[in-house]
Every structure is written in C-alpha cells, then in structure tokens.
Amino acid sequence: MMRAHSAHLDHDPSRVVARFFLPGEGLASSHSRLTQIVARVLDSPPQLTQESADRVVEDLAERGLDRGGIDLILANARAVRSRVLDSAVLTPSQALVIGAAFTAEYAVEGAALCNPSAMVHPSQEGLAPDQLRVAVALRCIGEGHISSIGFAEAMIDADDTWTFLPRAAPVTGPVISAGDWSRHHFGRALEHEGQLSDLANAVVGTLPDRFSVPELERALLTLPDELSSRPDSREPIRALRDMAASAYRADFATSAPLSARVLLPVAPQEDHGVEDARFVRFTDEGGTTGYRATYTAYDGRDIAPRLITSPDLRSFAVHRLTGTGARNKGMALFPRLVGGRHLALSRTDGENISLARSDDGVIWDDVAIVHRPTELWELVQLGNCGSPLETEEGWIVLTHGVGPLRTYSLGALLLDLDDPSRVIARSTTPLLEPRGDLQDGYVPRVVYSCGGIVHRGILWVPVGVGDARVQVYSIAIDELVSSMTPHRR
C-alpha cells in the first residue's frame, strides 16, 4: 500500500570515533599491563618511537580524525601517566605513542543502521517553494551490539521525492557536562528505582530546588560522620551519586554538521546502548518550539526510558523519566500539550499501546490502554512507531505489530484530537510487511520506524529494514485514512 522510494542509507563502517581503550576488564585489573606497556615505550629507541608517532599522526589524518584525535590521544597519555609514572618527563613522541596505545577506533555503525525518526530540520533557509528540509535520527549499531544516536539530513522536494543528503565526516562526539535536577524529580527518581532510603531522604531534604552534582556533594558533606562512615551507608551514598550523574548535557561545536554528530552512551545505566530514539518537534504552551525524544537506556541487564531535550539539535540535555507510565520501551511523545498536559504513547505492559500523561514531562502516570493486539499480524505484541502526527482527521499513529515468525509489520491508528484515548479507526491489514527484498537483514523479517513526518498531505516514513539499512516509504494522508477500518470499542 505504501509507495517505495529509491532513497536509502546503508551502514558505513568507515564512520569511526576515537575513544579511550583499556586492555583487560577494568583499571584495577589492568594496572600491571599499563605499567608494562608504558615501560616498553620508554625503553624503545627514540628513532623508532618517533617513527611510530609519525604513523599515528598519518593514520589519524587519513581518517579525518587528526584534530580531535591527537587531543584525545594526548589526554589519554596524561590519564595513564598519572597512574603509572611518578616524575618521568615524556617526549612528545613518547606521549603520542603511549596515548595511542590506550586509544581505539570505534565504528559507530559498523554492524547496522536502523530505526530512523524523522522531524522538521531546525534550518529551513534557502529552500524553494514546497521543499522541506528533514532531520533524521538514526540508531547506529556498532561493535558489541552497542547502539548510539546518529543523524542524517534529507530533502522533500516539490515533486514529492525524498533525497538523503551526503553525510558529513568525520563523525564528531559532543562535550559532556553535568546536568541539573529539580529536588522533586530527584526524589521521585530515587523512589522509582527503590533507592529512597532514610539516608537518601535526609540528603534530598537538604538540597536546593534545583541542583547539580556539586550541590549534592556539599549536601553529603553535611552528613554526620557516625552516619556517613557506617558500612550500610555506602550503597545509599553511591546510589545518590549515580542518580545525580545520570543527568548530563551533550554539546556539539557549532562547526559540526548535523549529520556528523553522534550521541554515544555516557551514563553507566546506558553503557550497553542508547536505543530507538523517537524524536519530535515540540511546541510548548507559549509557542516556543524545540526538540524532544525518548530513548531506551540499556546497561546490559535492565532497560529504562530516558528523555532528551534540545532547542536546536546541537545542545542536548539528557534526563531520566519516572513514574508508572515510564517503565518500558517505546515511549512516544505528543508534539504539543493536550488539555494542558504532556501526553505520550507507551507500552508499559509489554504488549498493548497505552496512554501516559505528565504535568512536567518527566514524571509520568499510566492512564489507560488505547489499543490491544487485534489482528494476527500483531498477535505477539503491538507498539507505536514514533510520535503521533497531528492532522485534520485526528492523530495518526504509526504502529508496529509482531506476528508469526517474529515478523514486524507496520500499521496505523487514528486517534481523536481532543481525546487521544479514543481510537477512531485502525489498520486491519499491514501498511508495510517485510516481504521480498525486505525480508533479510541483521535481524530478519523486520520493518520498523521511530517516526514519520507529514508534508503537503503526504505521510513520509523512513523505515529500518532488517535492523540493517534505511529505506523510505510514503502514502497520502487521505488514502491512509480511507484505508482504515472504523473502530468499535
């Protein structure tokens, strides 16, 4: 039913970032290896060390990583030197070689590229009539099946065609800094994780209305010694610090093109991946527009939804989501307040689409189930495929259903504009199925999206195929609505 377009994106293993590399399982177990590696460099003849340093610089230049890469390598050398050397002075070539020994390239999409989320680009300058510039968030899967968030740019032209613009290189990471909290949200987040102990409650009560990590550390210093030094206080104090550090900011240089930016895992709770970002251009009650997204943080054992806010897709603030409405994958935020409250579609019970609401956008209550699996192509579970899209007919919600053979297909719901808990109509047959050349991939039998966009009466949907590549499909809004079956409760 949906129209296929020739535009596509494939994963590109040459899109790499340089990052700190530590041999072994951790700094403590690797300390002897650090010492041995540094000693080998110091014992190497100066000429060989210089030749090795020159090769490092040449290799970085070939990758386009020479500017930031050399800075990172020297920072890594300083970090290692502080742990294994006392007063030795390193030559520039020794510093480069030692730092490079503890630096590795990481291909952010070496394994796959999938689950795109489309939104209006923050820059619409210099366009012809009826053109639209689109920003697309991407799930980039790299070594170890660890996911990051990348971006692409596209153009919808007046002749109803979609073109992906060439992606910029080299890939660029942000500068990370501490985020801030409201005291109320911090307490609710601790409660959400079962960590609001008596000690934590006492510390939270001394915090200002808004605070960051330094204010928390000052509050911890006010604890009586007989309390802070107790063995059973160590875990609550660690939990407080971990919680505070889980909020952070990521800021890219203004010179970094959107398609070169990548958000890598930062907090311990997401060190196994930041997955399936669902972005939306959000308009607040005052008419100010910005961007919001939910994503799934994965630590190798547990998952949890997280919130990203950004005014411009250059500066990002990352925060926890808490409450009964924020306990599973796949939250999708509405693009504006409805009835004066934030709304989101979620799947808190694992198989049904439900509605959640919030007064502040971070603490969510589960309201009601909106739709349950009804057709055989969605018999295993049902979920959204991105934020609801506002049209005159109602909120269009792209859905995915999981059926026999773990087949992921796309469908849609039409929700009432004023009461999104009410389903007006729904797809009884899939809009798109993984058949033919859509069947194979990194994960077979999957078509999936994290969000489409409406332009000039047409719904455009970038789709992840087989969790491996991205293709683009479209359908006219009136055709989509007329294909749906009126819903009877």
PDB file of N, CA and C in Angstrom, residues 203-252:
ATOM      1  N   VAL A 203      19.192  13.417  52.794  1.00  0.00           N
ATOM      2  CA  VAL A 203      20.038  14.231  51.914  1.00  0.00           C
ATOM      3  C   VAL A 203      19.184  15.045  50.957  1.00  0.00           C
ATOM      4  N   VAL A 204      18.168  14.417  50.361  1.00  0.00           N
ATOM      5  CA  VAL A 204      17.300  15.128  49.413  1.00  0.00           C
ATOM      6  C   VAL A 204      16.654  16.332  50.085  1.00  0.00           C
ATOM      7  N   GLY A 205      16.289  16.183  51.352  1.00  0.00           N
ATOM      8  CA  GLY A 205      15.643  17.282  52.059  1.00  0.00           C
ATOM      9  C   GLY A 205      16.516  18.502  52.240  1.00  0.00           C
ATOM     10  N   THR A 206      17.838  18.346  52.127  1.00  0.00           N
ATOM     11  CA  THR A 206      18.751  19.489  52.293  1.00  0.00           C
ATOM     12  C   THR A 206      19.132  20.138  50.967  1.00  0.00           C
ATOM     13  N   LEU A 207      18.694  19.570  49.851  1.00  0.00           N
ATOM     14  CA  LEU A 207      19.088  20.095  48.541  1.00  0.00           C
ATOM     15  C   LEU A 207      18.256  21.312  48.161  1.00  0.00           C
ATOM     16  N   PRO A 208      18.809  22.230  47.360  1.00  0.00           N
ATOM     17  CA  PRO A 208      18.010  23.358  46.852  1.00  0.00           C
ATOM     18  C   PRO A 208      16.996  22.869  45.822  1.00  0.00           C
ATOM     19  N   ASP A 209      16.069  23.741  45.438  1.00  0.00           N
ATOM     20  CA  ASP A 209      15.022  23.354  44.492  1.00  0.00           C
ATOM     21  C   ASP A 209      15.600  22.836  43.185  1.00  0.00           C
ATOM     22  N   ARG A 210      16.679  23.467  42.699  1.00  0.00           N
ATOM     23  CA  ARG A 210      17.403  22.957  41.536  1.00  0.00           C
ATOM     24  C   ARG A 210      18.865  22.813  41.920  1.00  0.00           C
ATOM     25  N   PHE A 211      19.473  21.713  41.480  1.00  0.00           N
ATOM     26  CA  PHE A 211      20.847  21.445  41.897  1.00  0.00           C
ATOM     27  C   PHE A 211      21.542  20.591  40.843  1.00  0.00           C
ATOM     28  N   SER A 212      22.853  20.499  40.967  1.00  0.00           N
ATOM     29  CA  SER A 212      23.648  19.598  40.142  1.00  0.00           C
ATOM     30  C   SER A 212      24.617  18.855  41.055  1.00  0.00           C
ATOM     31  N   VAL A 213      25.560  18.144  40.474  1.00  0.00           N
ATOM     32  CA  VAL A 213      26.437  17.274  41.258  1.00  0.00           C
ATOM     33  C   VAL A 213      27.186  18.017  42.367  1.00  0.00           C
ATOM     34  N   PRO A 214      27.754  19.204  42.140  1.00  0.00           N
ATOM     35  CA  PRO A 214      28.467  19.877  43.244  1.00  0.00           C
ATOM     36  C   PRO A 214      27.585  20.142  44.463  1.00  0.00           C
ATOM     37  N   GLU A 215      26.332  20.536  44.236  1.00  0.00           N
ATOM     38  CA  GLU A 215      25.426  20.775  45.375  1.00  0.00           C
ATOM     39  C   GLU A 215      25.129  19.477  46.123  1.00  0.00           C
ATOM     40  N   LEU A 216      25.014  18.370  45.388  1.00  0.00           N
ATOM     41  CA  LEU A 216      24.813  17.090  46.060  1.00  0.00           C
ATOM     42  C   LEU A 216      26.026  16.739  46.917  1.00  0.00           C
ATOM     43  N   GLU A 217      27.222  16.947  46.382  1.00  0.00           N
ATOM     44  CA  GLU A 217      28.427  16.626  47.154  1.00  0.00           C
ATOM     45  C   GLU A 217      28.501  17.468  48.424  1.00  0.00           C
ATOM     46  N   ARG A 218      28.104  18.728  48.336  1.00  0.00           N
ATOM     47  CA  ARG A 218      28.103  19.568  49.542  1.00  0.00           C
ATOM     48  C   ARG A 218      27.090  19.054  50.550  1.00  0.00           C
ATOM     49  N   ALA A 219      25.944  18.586  50.058  1.00  0.00           N
ATOM     50  CA  ALA A 219      24.939  18.037  50.971  1.00  0.00           C
ATOM     51  C   ALA A 219      25.452  16.768  51.646  1.00  0.00           C
ATOM     52  N   LEU A 220      26.194  15.938  50.908  1.00  0.00           N
ATOM     53  CA  LEU A 220      26.750  14.721  51.502  1.00  0.00           C
ATOM     54  C   LEU A 220      27.776  15.042  52.583  1.00  0.00           C
ATOM     55  N   LEU A 221      28.503  16.144  52.399  1.00  0.00           N
ATOM     56  CA  LEU A 221      29.496  16.538  53.405  1.00  0.00           C
ATOM     57  C   LEU A 221      28.857  16.950  54.724  1.00  0.00           C
ATOM     58  N   THR A 222      27.592  17.324  54.693  1.00  0.00           N
ATOM     59  CA  THR A 222      26.915  17.734  55.924  1.00  0.00           C
ATOM     60  C   THR A 222      26.399  16.547  56.731  1.00  0.00           C
ATOM     61  N   LEU A 223      26.486  15.327  56.170  1.00  0.00           N
ATOM     62  CA  LEU A 223      26.047  14.160  56.928  1.00  0.00           C
ATOM     63  C   LEU A 223      26.934  13.964  58.152  1.00  0.00           C
ATOM     64  N   PRO A 224      26.371  13.631  59.279  1.00  0.00           N
ATOM     65  CA  PRO A 224      27.187  13.343  60.465  1.00  0.00           C
ATOM     66  C   PRO A 224      28.144  12.179  60.194  1.00  0.00           C
ATOM     67  N   ASP A 225      29.352  12.260  60.728  1.00  0.00           N
ATOM     68  CA  ASP A 225      30.354  11.223  60.489  1.00  0.00           C
ATOM     69  C   ASP A 225      29.856   9.849  60.911  1.00  0.00           C
ATOM     70  N   GLU A 226      29.124   9.803  62.021  1.00  0.00           N
ATOM     71  CA  GLU A 226      28.662   8.499  62.502  1.00  0.00           C
ATOM     72  C   GLU A 226      27.654   7.861  61.545  1.00  0.00           C
ATOM     73  N   LEU A 227      27.049   8.682  60.676  1.00  0.00           N
ATOM     74  CA  LEU A 227      26.123   8.148  59.677  1.00  0.00           C
ATOM     75  C   LEU A 227      26.843   7.851  58.367  1.00  0.00           C
ATOM     76  N   SER A 228      27.631   8.801  57.866  1.00  0.00           N
ATOM     77  CA  SER A 228      28.275   8.626  56.560  1.00  0.00           C
ATOM     78  C   SER A 228      29.340   7.539  56.574  1.00  0.00           C
ATOM     79  N   SER A 229      29.940   7.253  57.738  1.00  0.00           N
ATOM     80  CA  SER A 229      31.017   6.263  57.815  1.00  0.00           C
ATOM     81  C   SER A 229      30.513   4.848  58.072  1.00  0.00           C
ATOM     82  N   ARG A 230      29.237   4.674  58.298  1.00  0.00           N
ATOM     83  CA  ARG A 230      28.696   3.339  58.549  1.00  0.00           C
ATOM     84  C   ARG A 230      28.775   2.493  57.285  1.00  0.00           C
ATOM     85  N   PRO A 231      29.114   1.200  57.401  1.00  0.00           N
ATOM     86  CA  PRO A 231      29.199   0.339  56.208  1.00  0.00           C
ATOM     87  C   PRO A 231      27.893   0.294  55.412  1.00  0.00           C
ATOM     88  N   ASP A 232      26.746   0.323  56.117  1.00  0.00           N
ATOM     89  CA  ASP A 232      25.486   0.232  55.385  1.00  0.00           C
ATOM     90  C   ASP A 232      25.079   1.560  54.745  1.00  0.00           C
ATOM     91  N   SER A 233      25.909   2.595  54.883  1.00  0.00           N
ATOM     92  CA  SER A 233      25.630   3.870  54.220  1.00  0.00           C
ATOM     93  C   SER A 233      26.306   3.976  52.858  1.00  0.00           C
ATOM     94  N   ARG A 234      27.238   3.076  52.595  1.00  0.00           N
ATOM     95  CA  ARG A 234      28.000   3.195  51.345  1.00  0.00           C
ATOM     96  C   ARG A 234      27.112   3.033  50.116  1.00  0.00           C
ATOM     97  N   GLU A 235      26.232   2.050  50.153  1.00  0.00           N
ATOM     98  CA  GLU A 235      25.382   1.810  48.979  1.00  0.00           C
ATOM     99  C   GLU A 235      24.397   2.950  48.748  1.00  0.00           C
ATOM    100  N   PRO A 236      23.692   3.462  49.767  1.00  0.00           N
ATOM    101  CA  PRO A 236      22.806   4.613  49.530  1.00  0.00           C
ATOM    102  C   PRO A 236      23.543   5.847  49.015  1.00  0.00           C
ATOM    103  N   ILE A 237      24.757   6.093  49.519  1.00  0.00           N
ATOM    104  CA  ILE A 237      25.526   7.250  49.041  1.00  0.00           C
ATOM    105  C   ILE A 237      25.933   7.044  47.583  1.00  0.00           C
ATOM    106  N   ARG A 238      26.358   5.831  47.245  1.00  0.00           N
ATOM    107  CA  ARG A 238      26.706   5.542  45.851  1.00  0.00           C
ATOM    108  C   ARG A 238      25.496   5.720  44.947  1.00  0.00           C
ATOM    109  N   ALA A 239      24.315   5.267  45.412  1.00  0.00           N
ATOM    110  CA  ALA A 239      23.094   5.406  44.614  1.00  0.00           C
ATOM    111  C   ALA A 239      22.754   6.873  44.373  1.00  0.00           C
ATOM    112  N   LEU A 240      22.943   7.710  45.383  1.00  0.00           N
ATOM    113  CA  LEU A 240      22.702   9.146  45.219  1.00  0.00           C
ATOM    114  C   LEU A 240      23.629   9.735  44.160  1.00  0.00           C
ATOM    115  N   ARG A 241      24.897   9.369  44.227  1.00  0.00           N
ATOM    116  CA  ARG A 241      25.859   9.910  43.261  1.00  0.00           C
ATOM    117  C   ARG A 241      25.566   9.404  41.848  1.00  0.00           C
ATOM    118  N   ASP A 242      25.259   8.125  41.723  1.00  0.00           N
ATOM    119  CA  ASP A 242      24.951   7.574  40.399  1.00  0.00           C
ATOM    120  C   ASP A 242      23.712   8.230  39.807  1.00  0.00           C
ATOM    121  N   MET A 243      22.713   8.446  40.655  1.00  0.00           N
ATOM    122  CA  MET A 243      21.489   9.070  40.160  1.00  0.00           C
ATOM    123  C   MET A 243      21.771  10.484  39.676  1.00  0.00           C
ATOM    124  N   ALA A 244      22.496  11.251  40.462  1.00  0.00           N
ATOM    125  CA  ALA A 244      22.795  12.633  40.064  1.00  0.00           C
ATOM    126  C   ALA A 244      23.581  12.670  38.764  1.00  0.00           C
ATOM    127  N   ALA A 245      24.524  11.737  38.600  1.00  0.00           N
ATOM    128  CA  ALA A 245      25.374  11.732  37.406  1.00  0.00           C
ATOM    129  C   ALA A 245      24.645  11.236  36.167  1.00  0.00           C
ATOM    130  N   SER A 246      23.479  10.613  36.333  1.00  0.00           N
ATOM    131  CA  SER A 246      22.760  10.080  35.170  1.00  0.00           C
ATOM    132  C   SER A 246      22.124  11.173  34.330  1.00  0.00           C
ATOM    133  N   ALA A 247      22.009  12.387  34.862  1.00  0.00           N
ATOM    134  CA  ALA A 247      21.560  13.540  34.073  1.00  0.00           C
ATOM    135  C   ALA A 247      22.797  14.266  33.559  1.00  0.00           C
ATOM    136  N   TYR A 248      22.824  14.537  32.270  1.00  0.00           N
ATOM    137  CA  TYR A 248      24.011  15.193  31.715  1.00  0.00           C
ATOM    138  C   TYR A 248      23.636  16.025  30.494  1.00  0.00           C
ATOM    139  N   ARG A 249      24.577  16.844  30.083  1.00  0.00           N
ATOM    140  CA  ARG A 249      24.443  17.651  28.876  1.00  0.00           C
ATOM    141  C   ARG A 249      25.461  17.178  27.841  1.00  0.00           C
ATOM    142  N   ALA A 250      25.065  17.282  26.572  1.00  0.00           N
ATOM    143  CA  ALA A 250      25.956  16.955  25.459  1.00  0.00           C
ATOM    144  C   ALA A 250      25.881  18.104  24.461  1.00  0.00           C
ATOM    145  N   ASP A 251      26.988  18.799  24.280  1.00  0.00           N
ATOM    146  CA  ASP A 251      27.018  19.986  23.424  1.00  0.00           C
ATOM    147  C   ASP A 251      28.033  19.800  22.302  1.00  0.00           C
ATOM    148  N   PHE A 252      27.571  19.992  21.068  1.00  0.00           N
ATOM    149  CA  PHE A 252      28.439  19.885  19.907  1.00  0.00           C
ATOM    150  C   PHE A 252      28.941  21.264  19.498  1.00  0.00           C
TER     151      PHE A 252
END
